[in-house]
Short mmCIF file of C-alpha atoms in Angstrom, two decimals:
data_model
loop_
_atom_site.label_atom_id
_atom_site.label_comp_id
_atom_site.label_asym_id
_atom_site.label_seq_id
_atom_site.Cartn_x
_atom_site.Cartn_y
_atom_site.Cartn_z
CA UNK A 1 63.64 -11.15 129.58
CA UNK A 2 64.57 -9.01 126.61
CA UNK A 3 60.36 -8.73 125.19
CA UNK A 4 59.53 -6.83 128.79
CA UNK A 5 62.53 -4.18 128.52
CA UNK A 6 61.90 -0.95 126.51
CA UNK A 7 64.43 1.75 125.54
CA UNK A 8 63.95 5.13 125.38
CA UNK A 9 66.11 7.51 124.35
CA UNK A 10 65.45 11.10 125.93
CA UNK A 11 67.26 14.17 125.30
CA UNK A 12 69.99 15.23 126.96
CA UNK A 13 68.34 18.18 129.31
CA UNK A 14 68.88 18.07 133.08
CA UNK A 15 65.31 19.58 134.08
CA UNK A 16 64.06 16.81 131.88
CA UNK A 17 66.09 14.27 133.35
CA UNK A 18 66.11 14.81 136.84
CA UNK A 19 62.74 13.22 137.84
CA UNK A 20 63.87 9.87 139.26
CA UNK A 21 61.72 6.46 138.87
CA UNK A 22 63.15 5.17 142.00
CA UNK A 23 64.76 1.21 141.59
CA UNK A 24 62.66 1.17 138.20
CA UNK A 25 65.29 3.42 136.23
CA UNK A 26 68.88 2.60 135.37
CA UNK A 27 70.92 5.73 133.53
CA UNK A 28 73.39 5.65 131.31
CA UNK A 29 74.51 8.27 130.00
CA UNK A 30 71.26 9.48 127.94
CA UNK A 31 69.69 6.33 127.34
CA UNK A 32 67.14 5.31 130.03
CA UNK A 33 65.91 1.51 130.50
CA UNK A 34 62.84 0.86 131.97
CA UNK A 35 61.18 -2.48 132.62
CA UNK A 36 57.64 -2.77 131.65
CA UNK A 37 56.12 -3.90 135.14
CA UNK A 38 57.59 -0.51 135.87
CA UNK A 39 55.35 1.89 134.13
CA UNK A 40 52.14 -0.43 135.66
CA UNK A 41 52.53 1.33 139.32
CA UNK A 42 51.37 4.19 137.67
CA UNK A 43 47.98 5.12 137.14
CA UNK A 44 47.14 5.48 133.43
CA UNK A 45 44.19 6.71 131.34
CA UNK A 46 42.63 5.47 127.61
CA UNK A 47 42.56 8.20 125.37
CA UNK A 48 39.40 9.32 124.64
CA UNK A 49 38.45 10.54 120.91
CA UNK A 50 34.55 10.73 121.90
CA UNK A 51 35.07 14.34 124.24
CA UNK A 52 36.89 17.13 122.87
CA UNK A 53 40.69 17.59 123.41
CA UNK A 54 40.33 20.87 124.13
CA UNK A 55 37.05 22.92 125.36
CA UNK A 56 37.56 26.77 123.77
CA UNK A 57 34.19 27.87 126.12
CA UNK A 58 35.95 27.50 129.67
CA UNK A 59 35.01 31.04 130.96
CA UNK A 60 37.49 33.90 130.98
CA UNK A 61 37.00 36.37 133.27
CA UNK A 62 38.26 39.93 132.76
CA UNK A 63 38.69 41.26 136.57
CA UNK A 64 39.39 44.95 135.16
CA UNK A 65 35.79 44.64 133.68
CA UNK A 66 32.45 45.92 135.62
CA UNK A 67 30.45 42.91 135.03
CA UNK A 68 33.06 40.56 135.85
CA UNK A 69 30.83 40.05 139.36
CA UNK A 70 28.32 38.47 137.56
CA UNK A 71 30.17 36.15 135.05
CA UNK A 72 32.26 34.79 138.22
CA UNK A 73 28.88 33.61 139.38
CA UNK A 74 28.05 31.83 136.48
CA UNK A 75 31.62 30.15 135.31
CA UNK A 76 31.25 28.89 139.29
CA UNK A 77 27.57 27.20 138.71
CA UNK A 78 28.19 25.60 135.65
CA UNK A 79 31.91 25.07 135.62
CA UNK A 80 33.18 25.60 139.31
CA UNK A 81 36.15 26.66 137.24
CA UNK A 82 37.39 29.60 134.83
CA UNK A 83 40.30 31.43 133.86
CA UNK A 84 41.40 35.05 134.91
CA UNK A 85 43.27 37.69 132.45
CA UNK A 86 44.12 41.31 133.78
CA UNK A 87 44.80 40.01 137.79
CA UNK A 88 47.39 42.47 138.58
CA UNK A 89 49.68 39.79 139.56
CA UNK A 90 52.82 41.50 138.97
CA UNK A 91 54.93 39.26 135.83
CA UNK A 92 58.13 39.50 137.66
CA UNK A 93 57.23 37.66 141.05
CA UNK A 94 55.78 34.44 138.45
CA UNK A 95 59.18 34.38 136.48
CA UNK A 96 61.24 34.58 139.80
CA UNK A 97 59.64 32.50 141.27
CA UNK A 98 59.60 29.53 138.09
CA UNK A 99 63.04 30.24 137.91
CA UNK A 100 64.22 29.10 141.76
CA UNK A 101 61.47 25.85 141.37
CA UNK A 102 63.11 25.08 137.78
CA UNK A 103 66.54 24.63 139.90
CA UNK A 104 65.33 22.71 142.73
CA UNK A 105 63.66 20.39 140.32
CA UNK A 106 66.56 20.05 138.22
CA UNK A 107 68.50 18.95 141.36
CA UNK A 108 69.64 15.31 142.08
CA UNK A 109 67.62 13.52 143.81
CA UNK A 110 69.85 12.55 146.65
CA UNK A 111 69.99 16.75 147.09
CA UNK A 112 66.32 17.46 146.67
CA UNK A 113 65.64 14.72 149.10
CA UNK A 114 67.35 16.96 151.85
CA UNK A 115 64.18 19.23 151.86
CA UNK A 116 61.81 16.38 152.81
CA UNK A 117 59.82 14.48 153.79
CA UNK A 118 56.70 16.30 153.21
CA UNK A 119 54.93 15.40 156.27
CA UNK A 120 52.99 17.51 155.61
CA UNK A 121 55.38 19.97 154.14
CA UNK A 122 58.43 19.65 152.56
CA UNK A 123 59.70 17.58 149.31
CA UNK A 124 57.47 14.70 147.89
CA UNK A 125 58.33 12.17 145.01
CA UNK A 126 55.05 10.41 143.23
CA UNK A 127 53.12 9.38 146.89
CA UNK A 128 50.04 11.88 147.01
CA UNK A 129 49.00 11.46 150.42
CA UNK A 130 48.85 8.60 153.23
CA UNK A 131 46.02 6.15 151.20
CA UNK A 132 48.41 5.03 148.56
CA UNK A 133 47.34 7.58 145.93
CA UNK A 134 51.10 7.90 143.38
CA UNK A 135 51.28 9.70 140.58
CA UNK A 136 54.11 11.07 137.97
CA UNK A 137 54.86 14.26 140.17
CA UNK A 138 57.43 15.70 142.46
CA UNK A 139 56.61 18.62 144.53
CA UNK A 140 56.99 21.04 147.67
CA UNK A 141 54.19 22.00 150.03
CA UNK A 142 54.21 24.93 152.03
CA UNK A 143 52.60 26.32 154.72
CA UNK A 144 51.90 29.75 153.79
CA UNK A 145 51.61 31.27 157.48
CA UNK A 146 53.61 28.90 159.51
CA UNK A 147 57.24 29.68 158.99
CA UNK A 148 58.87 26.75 157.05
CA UNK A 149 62.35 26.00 157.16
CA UNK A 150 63.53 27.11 154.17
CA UNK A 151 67.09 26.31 155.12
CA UNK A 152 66.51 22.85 154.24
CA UNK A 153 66.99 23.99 150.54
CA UNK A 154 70.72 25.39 151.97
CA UNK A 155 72.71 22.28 150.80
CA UNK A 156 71.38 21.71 147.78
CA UNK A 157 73.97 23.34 145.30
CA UNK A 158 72.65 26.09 142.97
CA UNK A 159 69.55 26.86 145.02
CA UNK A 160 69.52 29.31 147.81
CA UNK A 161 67.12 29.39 150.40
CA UNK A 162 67.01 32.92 150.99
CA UNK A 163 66.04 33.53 147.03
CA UNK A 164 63.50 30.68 147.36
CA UNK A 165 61.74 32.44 150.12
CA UNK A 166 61.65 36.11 148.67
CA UNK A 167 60.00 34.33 145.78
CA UNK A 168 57.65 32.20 147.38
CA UNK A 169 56.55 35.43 149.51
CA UNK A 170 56.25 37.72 146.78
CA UNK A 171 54.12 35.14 144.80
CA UNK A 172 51.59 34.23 147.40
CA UNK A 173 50.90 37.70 148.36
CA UNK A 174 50.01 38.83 145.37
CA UNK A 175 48.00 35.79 144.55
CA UNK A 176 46.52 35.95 147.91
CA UNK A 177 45.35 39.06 147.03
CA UNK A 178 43.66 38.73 143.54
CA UNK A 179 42.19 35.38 145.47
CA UNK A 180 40.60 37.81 148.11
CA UNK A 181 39.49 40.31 145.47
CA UNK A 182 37.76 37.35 143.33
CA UNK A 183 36.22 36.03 146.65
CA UNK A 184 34.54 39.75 147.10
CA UNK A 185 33.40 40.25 143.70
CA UNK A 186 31.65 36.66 144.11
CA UNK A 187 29.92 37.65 147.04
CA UNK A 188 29.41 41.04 145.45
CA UNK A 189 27.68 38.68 142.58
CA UNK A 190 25.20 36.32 144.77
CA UNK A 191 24.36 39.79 146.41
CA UNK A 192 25.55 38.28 150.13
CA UNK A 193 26.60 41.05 152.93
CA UNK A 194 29.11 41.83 153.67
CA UNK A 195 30.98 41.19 151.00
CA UNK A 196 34.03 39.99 152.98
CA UNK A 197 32.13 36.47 154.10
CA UNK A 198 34.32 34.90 151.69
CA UNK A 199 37.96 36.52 151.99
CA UNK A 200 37.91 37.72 155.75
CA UNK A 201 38.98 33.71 155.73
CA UNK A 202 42.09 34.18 153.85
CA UNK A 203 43.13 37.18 155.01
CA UNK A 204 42.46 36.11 158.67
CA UNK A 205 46.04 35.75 160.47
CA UNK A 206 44.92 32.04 161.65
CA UNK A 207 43.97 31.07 157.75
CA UNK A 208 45.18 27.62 157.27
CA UNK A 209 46.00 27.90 153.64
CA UNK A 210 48.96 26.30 151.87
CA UNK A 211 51.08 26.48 148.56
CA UNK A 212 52.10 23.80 146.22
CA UNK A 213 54.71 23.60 143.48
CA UNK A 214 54.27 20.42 140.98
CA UNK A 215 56.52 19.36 138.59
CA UNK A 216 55.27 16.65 136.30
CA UNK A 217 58.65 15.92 134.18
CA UNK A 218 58.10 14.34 130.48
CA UNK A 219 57.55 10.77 130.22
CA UNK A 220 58.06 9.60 126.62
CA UNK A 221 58.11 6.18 127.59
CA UNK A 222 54.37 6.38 127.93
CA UNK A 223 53.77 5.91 123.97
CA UNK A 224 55.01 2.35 124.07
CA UNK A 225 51.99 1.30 126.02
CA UNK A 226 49.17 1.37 123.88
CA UNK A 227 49.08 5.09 123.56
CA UNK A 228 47.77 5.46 127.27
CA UNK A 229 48.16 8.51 129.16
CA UNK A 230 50.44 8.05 132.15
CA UNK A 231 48.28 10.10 135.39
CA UNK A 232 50.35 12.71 136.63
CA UNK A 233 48.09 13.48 139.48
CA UNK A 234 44.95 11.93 140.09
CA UNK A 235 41.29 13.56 139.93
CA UNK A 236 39.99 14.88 143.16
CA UNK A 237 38.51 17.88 144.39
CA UNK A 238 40.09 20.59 146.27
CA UNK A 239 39.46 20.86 150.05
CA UNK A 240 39.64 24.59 150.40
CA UNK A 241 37.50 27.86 149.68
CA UNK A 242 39.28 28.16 146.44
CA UNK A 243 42.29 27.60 144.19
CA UNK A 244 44.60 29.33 142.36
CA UNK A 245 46.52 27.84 139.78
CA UNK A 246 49.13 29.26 137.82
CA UNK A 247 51.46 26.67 134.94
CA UNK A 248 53.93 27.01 132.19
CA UNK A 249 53.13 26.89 128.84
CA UNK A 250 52.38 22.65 129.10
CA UNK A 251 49.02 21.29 128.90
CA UNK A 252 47.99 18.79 130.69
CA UNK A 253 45.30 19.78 133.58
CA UNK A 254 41.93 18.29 132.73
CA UNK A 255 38.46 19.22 134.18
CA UNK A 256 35.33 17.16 134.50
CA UNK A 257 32.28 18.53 133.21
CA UNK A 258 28.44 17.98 134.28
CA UNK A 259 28.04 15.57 131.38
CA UNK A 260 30.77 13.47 132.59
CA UNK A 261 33.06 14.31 129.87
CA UNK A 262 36.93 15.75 130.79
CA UNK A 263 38.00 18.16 128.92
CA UNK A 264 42.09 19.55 128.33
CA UNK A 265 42.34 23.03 129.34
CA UNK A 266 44.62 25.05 127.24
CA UNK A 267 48.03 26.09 128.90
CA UNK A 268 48.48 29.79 129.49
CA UNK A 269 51.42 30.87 131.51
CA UNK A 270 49.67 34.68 131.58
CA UNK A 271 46.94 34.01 133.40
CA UNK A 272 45.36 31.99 136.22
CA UNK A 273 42.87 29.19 136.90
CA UNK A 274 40.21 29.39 139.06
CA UNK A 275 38.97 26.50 141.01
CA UNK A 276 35.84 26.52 143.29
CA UNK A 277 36.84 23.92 146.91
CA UNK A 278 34.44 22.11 148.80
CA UNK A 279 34.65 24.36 151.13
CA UNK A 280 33.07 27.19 149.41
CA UNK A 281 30.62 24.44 147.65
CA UNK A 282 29.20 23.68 151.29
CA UNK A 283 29.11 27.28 151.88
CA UNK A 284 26.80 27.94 148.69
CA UNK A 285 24.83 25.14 149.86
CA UNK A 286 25.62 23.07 146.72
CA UNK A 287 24.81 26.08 144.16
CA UNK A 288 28.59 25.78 143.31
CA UNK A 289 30.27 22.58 142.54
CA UNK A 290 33.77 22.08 143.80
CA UNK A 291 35.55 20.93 140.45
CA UNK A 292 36.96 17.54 139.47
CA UNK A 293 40.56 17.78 137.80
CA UNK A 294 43.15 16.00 137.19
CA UNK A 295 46.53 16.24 135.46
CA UNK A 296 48.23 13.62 133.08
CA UNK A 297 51.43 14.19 131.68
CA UNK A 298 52.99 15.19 128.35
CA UNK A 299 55.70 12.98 126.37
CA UNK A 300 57.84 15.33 125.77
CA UNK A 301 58.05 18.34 127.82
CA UNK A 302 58.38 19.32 132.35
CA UNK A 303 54.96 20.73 133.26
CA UNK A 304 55.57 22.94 136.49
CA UNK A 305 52.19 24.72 137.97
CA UNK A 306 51.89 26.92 141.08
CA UNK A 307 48.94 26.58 143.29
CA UNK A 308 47.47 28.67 146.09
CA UNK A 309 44.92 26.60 148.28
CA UNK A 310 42.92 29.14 150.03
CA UNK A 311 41.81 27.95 153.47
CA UNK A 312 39.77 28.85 156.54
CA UNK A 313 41.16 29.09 159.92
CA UNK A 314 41.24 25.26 161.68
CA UNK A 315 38.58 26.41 163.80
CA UNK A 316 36.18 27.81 161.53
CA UNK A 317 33.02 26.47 161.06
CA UNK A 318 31.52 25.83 157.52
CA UNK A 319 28.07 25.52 156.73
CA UNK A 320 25.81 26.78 154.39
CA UNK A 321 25.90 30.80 154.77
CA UNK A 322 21.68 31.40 155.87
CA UNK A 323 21.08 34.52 152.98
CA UNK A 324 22.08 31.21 150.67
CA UNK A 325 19.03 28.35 151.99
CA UNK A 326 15.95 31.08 152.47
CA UNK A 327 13.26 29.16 151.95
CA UNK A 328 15.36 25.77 151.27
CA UNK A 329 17.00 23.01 153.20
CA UNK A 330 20.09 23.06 154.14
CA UNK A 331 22.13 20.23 152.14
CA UNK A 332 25.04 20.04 154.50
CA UNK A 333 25.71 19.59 158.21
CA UNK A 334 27.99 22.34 159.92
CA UNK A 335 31.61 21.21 160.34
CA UNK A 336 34.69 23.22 161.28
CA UNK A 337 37.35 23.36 158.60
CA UNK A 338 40.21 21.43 161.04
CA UNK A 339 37.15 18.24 161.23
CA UNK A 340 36.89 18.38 157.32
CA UNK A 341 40.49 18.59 156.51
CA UNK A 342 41.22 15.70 158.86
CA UNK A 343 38.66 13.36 157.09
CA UNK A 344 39.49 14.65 153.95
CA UNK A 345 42.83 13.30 154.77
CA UNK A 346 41.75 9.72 155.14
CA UNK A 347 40.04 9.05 152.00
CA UNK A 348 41.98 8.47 148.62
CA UNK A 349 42.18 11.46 146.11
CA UNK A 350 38.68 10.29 143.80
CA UNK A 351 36.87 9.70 147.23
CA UNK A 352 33.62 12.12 147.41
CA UNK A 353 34.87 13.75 150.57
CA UNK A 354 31.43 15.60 150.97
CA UNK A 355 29.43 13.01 151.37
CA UNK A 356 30.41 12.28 154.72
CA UNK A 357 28.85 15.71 156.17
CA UNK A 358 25.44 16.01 153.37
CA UNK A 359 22.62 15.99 155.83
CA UNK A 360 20.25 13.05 154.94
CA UNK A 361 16.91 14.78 153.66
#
């Protein structure tokens, strides 16, 4: 049995160490032994040396800028991603906020297991979804207009719920709001009135959007398998209107561009990532493409990211908006946003989720 047992030595950090891999993992002290059918549950990529490792082009957008309308518009045709400097987000509500989801992460499991399941919401460990989708990632979902009971977090030792929801509140809010001020400069941009199409969507009180911590802790084991790349979360598409994604300084989020090639984007703790949903792809009538991504994880060091998922109301219908299809067809059927997210549900994380609702020309 000895040729299928590896040893890995890791260092001696809790946040680093308290990512579990359930009955595959046996600790002692800080030497971790892991049996190589283990690693195999996990989904893992060859690395590629024929695309780029990193793409210095991805668009930055400048909001405080005048013509910021206009590049938005084009980083969302050929991208359907890009990366915003000079939000306003205020520094202070993203390091409060790291800060209470760096000590619920570094939590035992047995303790962080008190704030799950997430069914929806709540604590997950490596399932993504009901389909069988797993990946190297723990998280917390969160409803952000349905009052979640933050007092789950009240036994865990060293985290207070109270703190946890000041920061969570503060965060969103202010993301919320740079997501609704991106949404009008975009319709501001494709020259669509009223400008509000777009963010009366989030800011409606009904808005079913949601907020999602990930931690993807290192894996150093990974570089005993014939330098693969362990996934930390699969590639899919977002759902929503848009997303808002904020991460430490750790790469590992990858986007898939029109020539089939992914591509790292570079970590930036400063600023945020844009991502367009399918939503808002349906909405353009295909003009922008909701983005591919995925995330794989890094040997050595805890990736934690922030994301806001901007959604309609559940009773909203999406379709094509009709100052978008003069003169063309329209590509998609009209759907309300409760039928989508319920079939999005169903399918695994790489499904196309659109191609259930493209009308058949």
């Amino acid at each position: 049995t000895a040729k299928f047992i590896h040893t890995v030595v890791i260092r001696n950090n809790k946040f680093n160490q308290s990512f579990p891999i359930l009955n595959f993992i046996k600790k002692k002290t800080t030497m971790v032994v892991l049996t190589k059918p283990a690693i195999d549950h996990f989904p893992i990529v060859k690395n590629s040396f024929k695309s780029p490792s990193f793409f210095n082009d991805i668009p930055v957008i400048d909001l405080s800028k005048p013509d910021s309308k206009n590049l938005i518009v084009n980083a969302c045709e050929e991208f359907g991603f890009f990366k915003v400097i000079n939000h306003d987000v205020p520094m202070e509500f993203i390091s409060k906020l790291e800060s209470e989801a760096i000590k619920f992460f570094s939590s035992p499991l047995s303790e962080k297991l008190k704030a799950g399941p997430a069914d929806p919401f709540g604590y997950g460990n490596k399932k993504i979804g009901q389909n069988g989708d797993i990946g190297w990632v723990e998280y917390i979902l969160l409803s952000t207009n349905s009052e979640f009971n933050y007092h789950k977090f009240a036994s865990i030792s060293g985290v207070n719920p109270e703190n946890i929801r000041a920061a969570v509140n503060d965060y969103v809010s202010a993301v919320k709001k740079m997501s609704c001020k991106i949404l009008e400069m975009l319709a501001e941009g494709l020259k669509i009135h009223p400008t509000n199409v777009f963010s009366k969507l989030l800011k409606d009180e009904k808005s079913d959007s949601v907020f999602r911590l990930n931690h993807y802790p290192p894996c150093p084991e990974i570089q005993e398998f014939n330098a693969k790349n362990l996934i930390g979360f699969g590639e899919h598409t977002d759902p929503q209107i848009i997303s808002v994604l904020r991460s430490n300084n750790t790469s590992g989020l990858q986007i898939l561009l029109k020539n089939g090639h992914w591509i790292s984007v570079p970590s930036d703790q400063n600023s945020f990532f844009i991502n367009v949903g399918d939503s808002l792809q349906v909405m353009t009538n295909g003009r922008f493409k909701s983005v591919k991504h995925r995330v794989l994880t890094n040997s050595v060091k805890s990736r934690l990211s922030m994301i806001y998922f901007g959604g309609p109301p559940l009773s909203e219908k999406i379709a094509p908006l009709p100052s978008l299809i003069e003169g063309k067809d329209s590509l998609y059927k009209e759907f309300t946003w409760f039928e989508y997210k319920r079939s999005a549900y169903k399918t695994r994380l790489a499904d196309d989720r659109l191609v259930l609702f493209e009308k058949k020309i």
